[in-house]
Amino acid sequence: MKELNADETKYMRELRTLVGGVIPVLLTCVLSRSDSAVAAGLFRPSLGPTDDINFTRPIVDMGVVLERLKNMHKRIPLEDSDALLSWALGAQRVYRDYLKAWRMGFQDVVVNLAPPEEADSANAETQSLDQGLERDENGDVINSNGEKVDVAYLLKRPLVRLKYLSKTFKGINHVAPSPKAEEVTGIYRELVELARRRSHEERARLEDESA
């Protein structure tokens, strides 16, 4: 549970960065039809402006579920394994929705999150971002080693976290087996398999669109 607690702190910073900065910047990027949006594979520049909803919908859908994930993880019990299992039963629905909404792409797209204006410091999104991942002097998101982090890496973090949670629940079921632990272990094992299938589907989608 101690390891789960430490990892949770880092994961919450990633979720805050996604919700407070990355998703809003991506929406702006797509709506402006910038080169970064084309590079991310969100749309083909030949499409007309009437197709905007097709470009923005995946980002909006991911943003909505990421907000739910952030709120869910604010309430995660880290001291009581039985309470954690009960939390997991509710969280699995949100993770399932994120797997449906998640889109691959965005490799090498680094989001610049410039420091906010002083007047915006009380804004909820700004406060969320301030508690997120570190930024360099240019406002680019960086990891603990000071390296720039691309959008693809951040959007995939919930899938990585899902795999770790699955291992945690399997461990709980091994140490203290119970019907609830068995149920949660099975649910998250199935979610990890769904995440693998979604990764294959997304790779196929990107290959089709680049053909």
Short mmCIF file of N, CA, C and O in Angstrom, two decimals, residues 46-171:
data_model
loop_
_atom_site.label_atom_id
_atom_site.label_comp_id
_atom_site.label_asym_id
_atom_site.label_seq_id
_atom_site.Cartn_x
_atom_site.Cartn_y
_atom_site.Cartn_z
N SER A 46 -6.93 18.27 -45.77
CA SER A 46 -7.80 18.43 -46.94
C SER A 46 -9.28 18.50 -46.56
O SER A 46 -10.11 18.90 -47.38
N LEU A 47 -9.62 18.08 -45.33
CA LEU A 47 -11.03 18.09 -44.94
C LEU A 47 -11.52 19.51 -44.73
O LEU A 47 -10.76 20.42 -44.40
N GLY A 48 -12.81 19.69 -44.91
CA GLY A 48 -13.41 21.02 -44.80
C GLY A 48 -13.72 21.43 -43.38
O GLY A 48 -13.76 20.60 -42.48
N PRO A 49 -13.97 22.72 -43.15
CA PRO A 49 -14.24 23.22 -41.81
C PRO A 49 -15.52 22.67 -41.19
O PRO A 49 -15.70 22.71 -39.98
N THR A 50 -16.43 22.13 -42.03
CA THR A 50 -17.68 21.57 -41.48
C THR A 50 -17.42 20.30 -40.71
O THR A 50 -18.30 19.80 -40.01
N ASP A 51 -16.21 19.74 -40.83
CA ASP A 51 -15.89 18.50 -40.14
C ASP A 51 -15.27 18.72 -38.76
O ASP A 51 -14.80 17.78 -38.14
N ASP A 52 -15.31 19.96 -38.28
CA ASP A 52 -14.65 20.29 -37.01
C ASP A 52 -15.07 19.38 -35.86
O ASP A 52 -14.26 19.02 -35.01
N ILE A 53 -16.37 19.02 -35.82
CA ILE A 53 -16.85 18.21 -34.70
C ILE A 53 -16.14 16.86 -34.66
O ILE A 53 -15.90 16.30 -33.58
N ASN A 54 -15.76 16.32 -35.85
CA ASN A 54 -15.05 15.05 -35.89
C ASN A 54 -13.64 15.16 -35.34
O ASN A 54 -13.06 14.18 -34.89
N PHE A 55 -13.08 16.38 -35.39
CA PHE A 55 -11.73 16.59 -34.90
C PHE A 55 -11.74 16.81 -33.39
O PHE A 55 -10.85 16.36 -32.68
N THR A 56 -12.73 17.55 -32.93
CA THR A 56 -12.75 17.92 -31.52
C THR A 56 -13.38 16.87 -30.62
O THR A 56 -13.03 16.78 -29.44
N ARG A 57 -14.29 16.06 -31.14
CA ARG A 57 -15.01 15.10 -30.31
C ARG A 57 -14.10 14.15 -29.52
O ARG A 57 -14.31 13.96 -28.31
N PRO A 58 -13.08 13.52 -30.16
CA PRO A 58 -12.23 12.62 -29.38
C PRO A 58 -11.53 13.32 -28.22
O PRO A 58 -11.41 12.76 -27.13
N ILE A 59 -11.10 14.56 -28.44
CA ILE A 59 -10.40 15.30 -27.38
C ILE A 59 -11.36 15.68 -26.27
O ILE A 59 -11.05 15.56 -25.08
N VAL A 60 -12.56 16.13 -26.65
CA VAL A 60 -13.57 16.47 -25.65
C VAL A 60 -13.94 15.24 -24.83
O VAL A 60 -14.03 15.29 -23.60
N ASP A 61 -14.15 14.11 -25.51
CA ASP A 61 -14.53 12.88 -24.82
C ASP A 61 -13.44 12.45 -23.84
O ASP A 61 -13.74 12.07 -22.69
N MET A 62 -12.17 12.51 -24.26
CA MET A 62 -11.08 12.17 -23.35
C MET A 62 -11.03 13.14 -22.17
O MET A 62 -10.82 12.73 -21.02
N GLY A 63 -11.24 14.42 -22.46
CA GLY A 63 -11.20 15.42 -21.40
C GLY A 63 -12.26 15.20 -20.34
O GLY A 63 -12.00 15.34 -19.13
N VAL A 64 -13.46 14.84 -20.77
CA VAL A 64 -14.56 14.61 -19.83
C VAL A 64 -14.24 13.43 -18.91
O VAL A 64 -14.41 13.51 -17.69
N VAL A 65 -13.73 12.34 -19.50
CA VAL A 65 -13.44 11.16 -18.68
C VAL A 65 -12.21 11.40 -17.80
O VAL A 65 -12.16 10.92 -16.66
N LEU A 66 -11.24 12.15 -18.29
CA LEU A 66 -10.06 12.45 -17.47
C LEU A 66 -10.44 13.26 -16.23
O LEU A 66 -9.88 13.06 -15.16
N GLU A 67 -11.40 14.16 -16.39
CA GLU A 67 -11.89 14.93 -15.24
C GLU A 67 -12.52 13.98 -14.23
O GLU A 67 -12.32 14.10 -13.00
N ARG A 68 -13.30 13.01 -14.71
CA ARG A 68 -13.91 12.02 -13.81
C ARG A 68 -12.85 11.16 -13.14
O ARG A 68 -12.97 10.83 -11.95
N LEU A 69 -11.82 10.78 -13.89
CA LEU A 69 -10.73 10.00 -13.31
C LEU A 69 -10.02 10.77 -12.21
O LEU A 69 -9.70 10.22 -11.15
N LYS A 70 -9.76 12.05 -12.48
CA LYS A 70 -9.09 12.89 -11.48
C LYS A 70 -9.91 12.95 -10.20
O LYS A 70 -9.38 12.78 -9.10
N ASN A 71 -11.21 13.17 -10.34
CA ASN A 71 -12.09 13.25 -9.17
C ASN A 71 -12.18 11.91 -8.44
O ASN A 71 -12.26 11.85 -7.21
N MET A 72 -12.16 10.82 -9.23
CA MET A 72 -12.22 9.48 -8.63
C MET A 72 -10.97 9.21 -7.80
O MET A 72 -11.04 8.68 -6.69
N HIS A 73 -9.81 9.59 -8.34
CA HIS A 73 -8.56 9.30 -7.64
C HIS A 73 -8.32 10.24 -6.45
O HIS A 73 -7.50 9.93 -5.59
N LYS A 74 -9.03 11.34 -6.41
CA LYS A 74 -8.96 12.19 -5.21
C LYS A 74 -9.51 11.45 -4.00
O LYS A 74 -9.15 11.74 -2.86
N ARG A 75 -10.40 10.49 -4.25
CA ARG A 75 -11.09 9.79 -3.16
C ARG A 75 -10.54 8.38 -2.93
O ARG A 75 -11.15 7.61 -2.18
N ILE A 76 -9.43 8.03 -3.55
CA ILE A 76 -8.92 6.67 -3.41
C ILE A 76 -8.44 6.42 -1.97
O ILE A 76 -7.66 7.20 -1.43
N PRO A 77 -8.92 5.37 -1.32
CA PRO A 77 -8.46 5.04 0.04
C PRO A 77 -7.13 4.28 -0.02
O PRO A 77 -7.06 3.23 -0.67
N LEU A 78 -6.12 4.80 0.62
CA LEU A 78 -4.79 4.21 0.50
C LEU A 78 -4.31 3.50 1.76
O LEU A 78 -3.18 3.02 1.81
N GLU A 79 -5.16 3.43 2.76
CA GLU A 79 -4.76 2.79 4.02
C GLU A 79 -5.52 1.50 4.31
O GLU A 79 -5.11 0.72 5.15
N ASP A 80 -6.63 1.30 3.63
CA ASP A 80 -7.53 0.17 3.92
C ASP A 80 -7.77 -0.62 2.64
O ASP A 80 -8.39 -0.11 1.70
N SER A 81 -7.30 -1.86 2.61
CA SER A 81 -7.41 -2.65 1.38
C SER A 81 -8.86 -2.97 1.03
O SER A 81 -9.23 -3.02 -0.15
N ASP A 82 -9.72 -3.18 2.02
CA ASP A 82 -11.12 -3.49 1.74
C ASP A 82 -11.82 -2.26 1.15
O ASP A 82 -12.60 -2.38 0.20
N ALA A 83 -11.53 -1.09 1.71
CA ALA A 83 -12.09 0.15 1.16
C ALA A 83 -11.56 0.40 -0.25
O ALA A 83 -12.29 0.90 -1.12
N LEU A 84 -10.31 0.04 -0.49
CA LEU A 84 -9.72 0.19 -1.82
C LEU A 84 -10.45 -0.68 -2.84
O LEU A 84 -10.71 -0.25 -3.97
N LEU A 85 -10.80 -1.89 -2.45
CA LEU A 85 -11.53 -2.78 -3.35
C LEU A 85 -12.91 -2.23 -3.67
O LEU A 85 -13.38 -2.30 -4.82
N SER A 86 -13.58 -1.64 -2.67
CA SER A 86 -14.89 -1.03 -2.91
C SER A 86 -14.76 0.16 -3.85
O SER A 86 -15.58 0.34 -4.76
N TRP A 87 -13.71 0.96 -3.66
CA TRP A 87 -13.43 2.09 -4.56
C TRP A 87 -13.21 1.59 -5.98
O TRP A 87 -13.69 2.19 -6.95
N ALA A 88 -12.49 0.48 -6.10
CA ALA A 88 -12.15 -0.06 -7.42
C ALA A 88 -13.38 -0.46 -8.22
O ALA A 88 -13.40 -0.34 -9.45
N LEU A 89 -14.42 -0.91 -7.54
CA LEU A 89 -15.65 -1.30 -8.23
C LEU A 89 -16.29 -0.09 -8.91
O LEU A 89 -16.88 -0.21 -9.99
N GLY A 90 -16.19 1.08 -8.28
CA GLY A 90 -16.72 2.29 -8.91
C GLY A 90 -15.77 2.83 -9.97
O GLY A 90 -16.20 3.27 -11.04
N ALA A 91 -14.47 2.76 -9.70
CA ALA A 91 -13.48 3.30 -10.62
C ALA A 91 -13.43 2.55 -11.94
O ALA A 91 -13.09 3.11 -12.99
N GLN A 92 -13.76 1.26 -11.91
CA GLN A 92 -13.64 0.46 -13.14
C GLN A 92 -14.54 0.98 -14.25
O GLN A 92 -14.20 0.90 -15.42
N ARG A 93 -15.67 1.57 -13.88
CA ARG A 93 -16.58 2.12 -14.91
C ARG A 93 -15.94 3.32 -15.61
O ARG A 93 -16.08 3.51 -16.82
N VAL A 94 -15.23 4.13 -14.84
CA VAL A 94 -14.58 5.31 -15.41
C VAL A 94 -13.42 4.89 -16.30
O VAL A 94 -13.22 5.43 -17.39
N TYR A 95 -12.66 3.90 -15.87
CA TYR A 95 -11.55 3.41 -16.70
C TYR A 95 -12.07 2.77 -17.99
O TYR A 95 -11.46 2.93 -19.05
N ARG A 96 -13.19 2.09 -17.90
CA ARG A 96 -13.78 1.49 -19.10
C ARG A 96 -14.17 2.58 -20.10
O ARG A 96 -13.95 2.46 -21.31
N ASP A 97 -14.73 3.68 -19.58
CA ASP A 97 -15.11 4.80 -20.45
C ASP A 97 -13.88 5.46 -21.06
O ASP A 97 -13.91 5.90 -22.22
N TYR A 98 -12.79 5.53 -20.30
CA TYR A 98 -11.58 6.14 -20.86
C TYR A 98 -11.00 5.28 -21.98
O TYR A 98 -10.52 5.81 -23.00
N LEU A 99 -11.04 3.98 -21.81
CA LEU A 99 -10.55 3.10 -22.87
C LEU A 99 -11.34 3.29 -24.16
O LEU A 99 -10.78 3.22 -25.26
N LYS A 100 -12.63 3.55 -24.03
CA LYS A 100 -13.45 3.81 -25.21
C LYS A 100 -13.08 5.15 -25.86
O LYS A 100 -13.06 5.29 -27.08
N ALA A 101 -12.79 6.15 -25.03
CA ALA A 101 -12.52 7.50 -25.53
C ALA A 101 -11.08 7.69 -26.00
O ALA A 101 -10.82 8.53 -26.87
N TRP A 102 -10.15 6.91 -25.47
CA TRP A 102 -8.71 7.13 -25.72
C TRP A 102 -8.35 7.02 -27.19
O TRP A 102 -8.83 6.17 -27.91
N ARG A 103 -7.49 7.95 -27.62
CA ARG A 103 -6.98 7.92 -28.99
C ARG A 103 -5.46 7.93 -28.96
O ARG A 103 -4.84 8.69 -28.22
N MET A 104 -4.89 7.07 -29.79
CA MET A 104 -3.44 7.05 -29.96
C MET A 104 -3.06 8.16 -30.94
O MET A 104 -3.89 8.68 -31.67
N GLY A 105 -1.81 8.49 -30.97
CA GLY A 105 -1.34 9.58 -31.81
C GLY A 105 -0.58 10.55 -30.92
O GLY A 105 -0.13 10.21 -29.83
N PHE A 106 -0.38 11.77 -31.39
CA PHE A 106 0.22 12.84 -30.60
C PHE A 106 1.70 12.61 -30.29
O PHE A 106 2.26 13.31 -29.47
N GLN A 107 2.33 11.59 -30.93
CA GLN A 107 3.75 11.40 -30.69
C GLN A 107 4.52 12.64 -31.13
O GLN A 107 4.23 13.23 -32.17
N ASP A 108 5.49 13.02 -30.33
CA ASP A 108 6.36 14.16 -30.59
C ASP A 108 5.63 15.50 -30.53
O ASP A 108 6.18 16.53 -30.92
N VAL A 109 4.36 15.49 -30.10
CA VAL A 109 3.63 16.74 -29.91
C VAL A 109 3.80 17.15 -28.44
O VAL A 109 3.25 16.51 -27.54
N VAL A 110 4.61 18.17 -28.21
CA VAL A 110 4.87 18.65 -26.85
C VAL A 110 4.01 19.87 -26.60
O VAL A 110 4.04 20.84 -27.36
N VAL A 111 3.18 19.81 -25.56
CA VAL A 111 2.29 20.92 -25.25
C VAL A 111 3.01 21.94 -24.39
O VAL A 111 3.62 21.60 -23.37
N ASN A 112 2.94 23.19 -24.82
CA ASN A 112 3.54 24.28 -24.06
C ASN A 112 2.49 24.88 -23.15
O ASN A 112 1.45 25.35 -23.62
N LEU A 113 2.74 24.84 -21.86
CA LEU A 113 1.81 25.38 -20.88
C LEU A 113 2.46 26.59 -20.22
O LEU A 113 3.09 26.49 -19.17
N ALA A 114 2.34 27.71 -20.88
CA ALA A 114 2.98 28.93 -20.39
C ALA A 114 2.43 29.30 -19.02
O ALA A 114 1.26 29.06 -18.73
N PRO A 115 3.27 29.90 -18.15
CA PRO A 115 2.78 30.33 -16.84
C PRO A 115 1.58 31.24 -16.99
O PRO A 115 1.55 32.12 -17.87
N PRO A 116 0.51 31.05 -16.18
CA PRO A 116 -0.71 31.85 -16.31
C PRO A 116 -0.52 33.29 -15.88
O PRO A 116 0.40 33.62 -15.13
N GLU A 117 -1.40 34.13 -16.42
CA GLU A 117 -1.40 35.52 -15.98
C GLU A 117 -1.82 35.58 -14.51
O GLU A 117 -2.54 34.73 -14.02
N GLU A 118 -1.35 36.60 -13.81
CA GLU A 118 -1.66 36.73 -12.39
C GLU A 118 -3.16 36.77 -12.14
O GLU A 118 -3.67 36.22 -11.17
N ALA A 119 -3.90 37.39 -13.05
CA ALA A 119 -5.35 37.53 -12.87
C ALA A 119 -6.05 36.18 -12.93
O ALA A 119 -7.16 36.02 -12.43
N ASP A 120 -5.39 35.16 -13.54
CA ASP A 120 -6.01 33.85 -13.69
C ASP A 120 -5.64 32.90 -12.56
O ASP A 120 -6.03 31.73 -12.57
N SER A 121 -4.89 33.36 -11.58
CA SER A 121 -4.36 32.46 -10.56
C SER A 121 -5.43 31.80 -9.71
O SER A 121 -5.20 30.75 -9.12
N ALA A 122 -6.63 32.39 -9.65
CA ALA A 122 -7.70 31.80 -8.84
C ALA A 122 -8.55 30.82 -9.64
O ALA A 122 -9.40 30.14 -9.10
N ASN A 123 -8.30 30.75 -10.96
CA ASN A 123 -9.07 29.87 -11.83
C ASN A 123 -8.82 28.41 -11.45
O ASN A 123 -7.70 28.00 -11.18
N ALA A 124 -9.89 27.57 -11.45
CA ALA A 124 -9.77 26.17 -11.02
C ALA A 124 -8.81 25.40 -11.91
O ALA A 124 -8.03 24.59 -11.44
N GLU A 125 -8.88 25.63 -13.23
CA GLU A 125 -7.99 24.93 -14.15
C GLU A 125 -6.54 25.29 -13.89
O GLU A 125 -5.64 24.47 -13.93
N THR A 126 -6.30 26.59 -13.63
CA THR A 126 -4.95 27.05 -13.36
C THR A 126 -4.40 26.43 -12.10
O THR A 126 -3.25 25.98 -12.04
N GLN A 127 -5.23 26.36 -11.06
CA GLN A 127 -4.80 25.74 -9.82
C GLN A 127 -4.49 24.27 -10.02
O GLN A 127 -3.53 23.73 -9.46
N SER A 128 -5.31 23.58 -10.83
CA SER A 128 -5.06 22.18 -11.14
C SER A 128 -3.72 22.02 -11.83
O SER A 128 -2.94 21.14 -11.53
N LEU A 129 -3.45 22.90 -12.78
CA LEU A 129 -2.21 22.84 -13.55
C LEU A 129 -1.00 23.12 -12.67
O LEU A 129 0.05 22.50 -12.80
N ASP A 130 -1.13 24.05 -11.74
CA ASP A 130 -0.03 24.39 -10.84
C ASP A 130 0.38 23.20 -9.97
O ASP A 130 1.51 23.14 -9.48
N GLN A 131 -0.57 22.27 -9.75
CA GLN A 131 -0.27 21.08 -8.94
C GLN A 131 0.08 19.88 -9.83
O GLN A 131 0.16 18.76 -9.35
N GLY A 132 0.26 20.13 -11.11
CA GLY A 132 0.57 19.06 -12.05
C GLY A 132 2.06 18.85 -12.22
O GLY A 132 2.86 19.15 -11.33
N LEU A 133 2.46 18.33 -13.40
CA LEU A 133 3.85 18.05 -13.66
C LEU A 133 4.65 19.34 -13.79
O LEU A 133 4.10 20.41 -14.06
N GLU A 134 5.96 19.23 -13.63
CA GLU A 134 6.83 20.39 -13.74
C GLU A 134 6.87 20.88 -15.19
O GLU A 134 6.61 20.14 -16.13
N ARG A 135 7.22 22.17 -15.33
CA ARG A 135 7.41 22.77 -16.65
C ARG A 135 8.77 23.43 -16.69
O ARG A 135 9.26 23.92 -15.67
N ASP A 136 9.39 23.44 -17.88
CA ASP A 136 10.69 24.11 -17.98
C ASP A 136 10.50 25.60 -18.15
O ASP A 136 9.38 26.11 -18.08
N GLU A 137 11.61 26.31 -18.37
CA GLU A 137 11.53 27.78 -18.43
C GLU A 137 10.71 28.27 -19.62
O GLU A 137 10.22 29.40 -19.63
N ASN A 138 10.50 27.39 -20.61
CA ASN A 138 9.69 27.77 -21.77
C ASN A 138 8.22 27.39 -21.62
O ASN A 138 7.41 27.70 -22.49
N GLY A 139 7.90 26.68 -20.54
CA GLY A 139 6.51 26.26 -20.33
C GLY A 139 6.20 24.87 -20.83
O GLY A 139 5.07 24.40 -20.72
N ASP A 140 7.20 24.15 -21.38
CA ASP A 140 6.98 22.79 -21.87
C ASP A 140 6.92 21.83 -20.69
O ASP A 140 7.70 21.94 -19.73
N VAL A 141 6.00 20.84 -20.78
CA VAL A 141 5.87 19.84 -19.71
C VAL A 141 7.10 18.93 -19.72
O VAL A 141 7.54 18.46 -20.77
N ILE A 142 7.66 18.68 -18.53
CA ILE A 142 8.85 17.84 -18.42
C ILE A 142 8.63 16.77 -17.35
O ILE A 142 7.78 16.92 -16.46
N ASN A 143 9.41 15.69 -17.43
CA ASN A 143 9.33 14.64 -16.42
C ASN A 143 10.33 14.89 -15.31
O ASN A 143 11.00 15.94 -15.28
N SER A 144 10.50 13.93 -14.41
CA SER A 144 11.38 14.12 -13.25
C SER A 144 12.85 14.23 -13.65
O SER A 144 13.67 14.71 -12.87
N ASN A 145 13.17 13.79 -14.88
CA ASN A 145 14.55 13.90 -15.36
C ASN A 145 14.79 15.18 -16.16
O ASN A 145 15.87 15.38 -16.70
N GLY A 146 13.75 16.04 -16.23
CA GLY A 146 13.88 17.29 -16.96
C GLY A 146 13.69 17.15 -18.46
O GLY A 146 13.95 18.08 -19.22
N GLU A 147 13.22 15.95 -18.91
CA GLU A 147 13.01 15.72 -20.33
C GLU A 147 11.59 16.10 -20.74
O GLU A 147 10.65 15.91 -19.97
N LYS A 148 11.46 16.64 -21.95
CA LYS A 148 10.14 17.04 -22.44
C LYS A 148 9.24 15.81 -22.58
O LYS A 148 9.70 14.74 -22.98
N VAL A 149 7.97 15.97 -22.24
CA VAL A 149 7.00 14.87 -22.29
C VAL A 149 5.99 15.15 -23.39
O VAL A 149 5.38 16.23 -23.41
N ASP A 150 5.80 14.19 -24.30
CA ASP A 150 4.83 14.44 -25.37
C ASP A 150 3.43 14.04 -24.93
O ASP A 150 3.22 13.38 -23.91
N VAL A 151 2.45 14.46 -25.72
CA VAL A 151 1.04 14.27 -25.37
C VAL A 151 0.67 12.79 -25.36
O VAL A 151 -0.10 12.33 -24.52
N ALA A 152 1.24 12.02 -26.30
CA ALA A 152 0.94 10.59 -26.38
C ALA A 152 1.27 9.90 -25.06
O ALA A 152 0.52 9.06 -24.57
N TYR A 153 2.42 10.26 -24.48
CA TYR A 153 2.84 9.66 -23.21
C TYR A 153 1.83 9.96 -22.12
O TYR A 153 1.42 9.07 -21.36
N LEU A 154 1.40 11.22 -22.02
CA LEU A 154 0.47 11.61 -20.96
C LEU A 154 -0.89 10.94 -21.13
O LEU A 154 -1.47 10.46 -20.15
N LEU A 155 -1.40 10.90 -22.35
CA LEU A 155 -2.73 10.32 -22.57
C LEU A 155 -2.74 8.81 -22.31
O LEU A 155 -3.80 8.25 -22.02
N LYS A 156 -1.57 8.18 -22.38
CA LYS A 156 -1.51 6.74 -22.13
C LYS A 156 -1.31 6.41 -20.65
O LYS A 156 -1.40 5.24 -20.25
N ARG A 157 -1.06 7.41 -19.81
CA ARG A 157 -0.80 7.14 -18.40
C ARG A 157 -1.94 6.39 -17.71
O ARG A 157 -1.68 5.48 -16.90
N PRO A 158 -3.22 6.71 -17.98
CA PRO A 158 -4.29 5.94 -17.34
C PRO A 158 -4.25 4.46 -17.71
O PRO A 158 -4.60 3.60 -16.88
N LEU A 159 -3.81 4.12 -18.93
CA LEU A 159 -3.71 2.72 -19.32
C LEU A 159 -2.60 2.02 -18.54
O LEU A 159 -2.74 0.87 -18.12
N VAL A 160 -1.50 2.74 -18.33
CA VAL A 160 -0.39 2.20 -17.54
C VAL A 160 -0.82 2.03 -16.09
O VAL A 160 -0.52 1.01 -15.45
N ARG A 161 -1.54 3.02 -15.57
CA ARG A 161 -2.01 2.95 -14.19
C ARG A 161 -2.97 1.78 -13.99
O ARG A 161 -2.98 1.12 -12.96
N LEU A 162 -3.79 1.54 -15.00
CA LEU A 162 -4.75 0.43 -14.96
C LEU A 162 -4.02 -0.90 -14.79
O LEU A 162 -4.43 -1.75 -13.99
N LYS A 163 -2.92 -1.06 -15.49
CA LYS A 163 -2.13 -2.30 -15.39
C LYS A 163 -1.56 -2.45 -13.98
O LYS A 163 -1.55 -3.54 -13.41
N TYR A 164 -1.09 -1.33 -13.41
CA TYR A 164 -0.53 -1.39 -12.06
C TYR A 164 -1.61 -1.69 -11.02
O TYR A 164 -1.39 -2.47 -10.09
N LEU A 165 -2.77 -1.06 -11.18
CA LEU A 165 -3.87 -1.33 -10.27
C LEU A 165 -4.28 -2.81 -10.32
O LEU A 165 -4.56 -3.43 -9.30
N SER A 166 -4.30 -3.37 -11.53
CA SER A 166 -4.64 -4.78 -11.69
C SER A 166 -3.70 -5.67 -10.89
O SER A 166 -4.12 -6.62 -10.21
N LYS A 167 -2.40 -5.36 -10.96
CA LYS A 167 -1.41 -6.14 -10.21
C LYS A 167 -1.62 -5.97 -8.71
O LYS A 167 -1.46 -6.92 -7.93
N THR A 168 -1.98 -4.75 -8.28
CA THR A 168 -2.21 -4.49 -6.86
C THR A 168 -3.37 -5.33 -6.34
O THR A 168 -3.29 -5.95 -5.28
N PHE A 169 -4.47 -5.36 -7.10
CA PHE A 169 -5.65 -6.12 -6.67
C PHE A 169 -5.38 -7.63 -6.68
O PHE A 169 -5.87 -8.37 -5.82
N LYS A 170 -4.58 -8.07 -7.63
CA LYS A 170 -4.19 -9.49 -7.67
C LYS A 170 -3.39 -9.83 -6.42
O LYS A 170 -3.57 -10.91 -5.81
N GLY A 171 -2.51 -8.90 -6.00
CA GLY A 171 -1.72 -9.11 -4.79
C GLY A 171 -2.58 -9.16 -3.54
O GLY A 171 -2.36 -9.99 -2.65
#
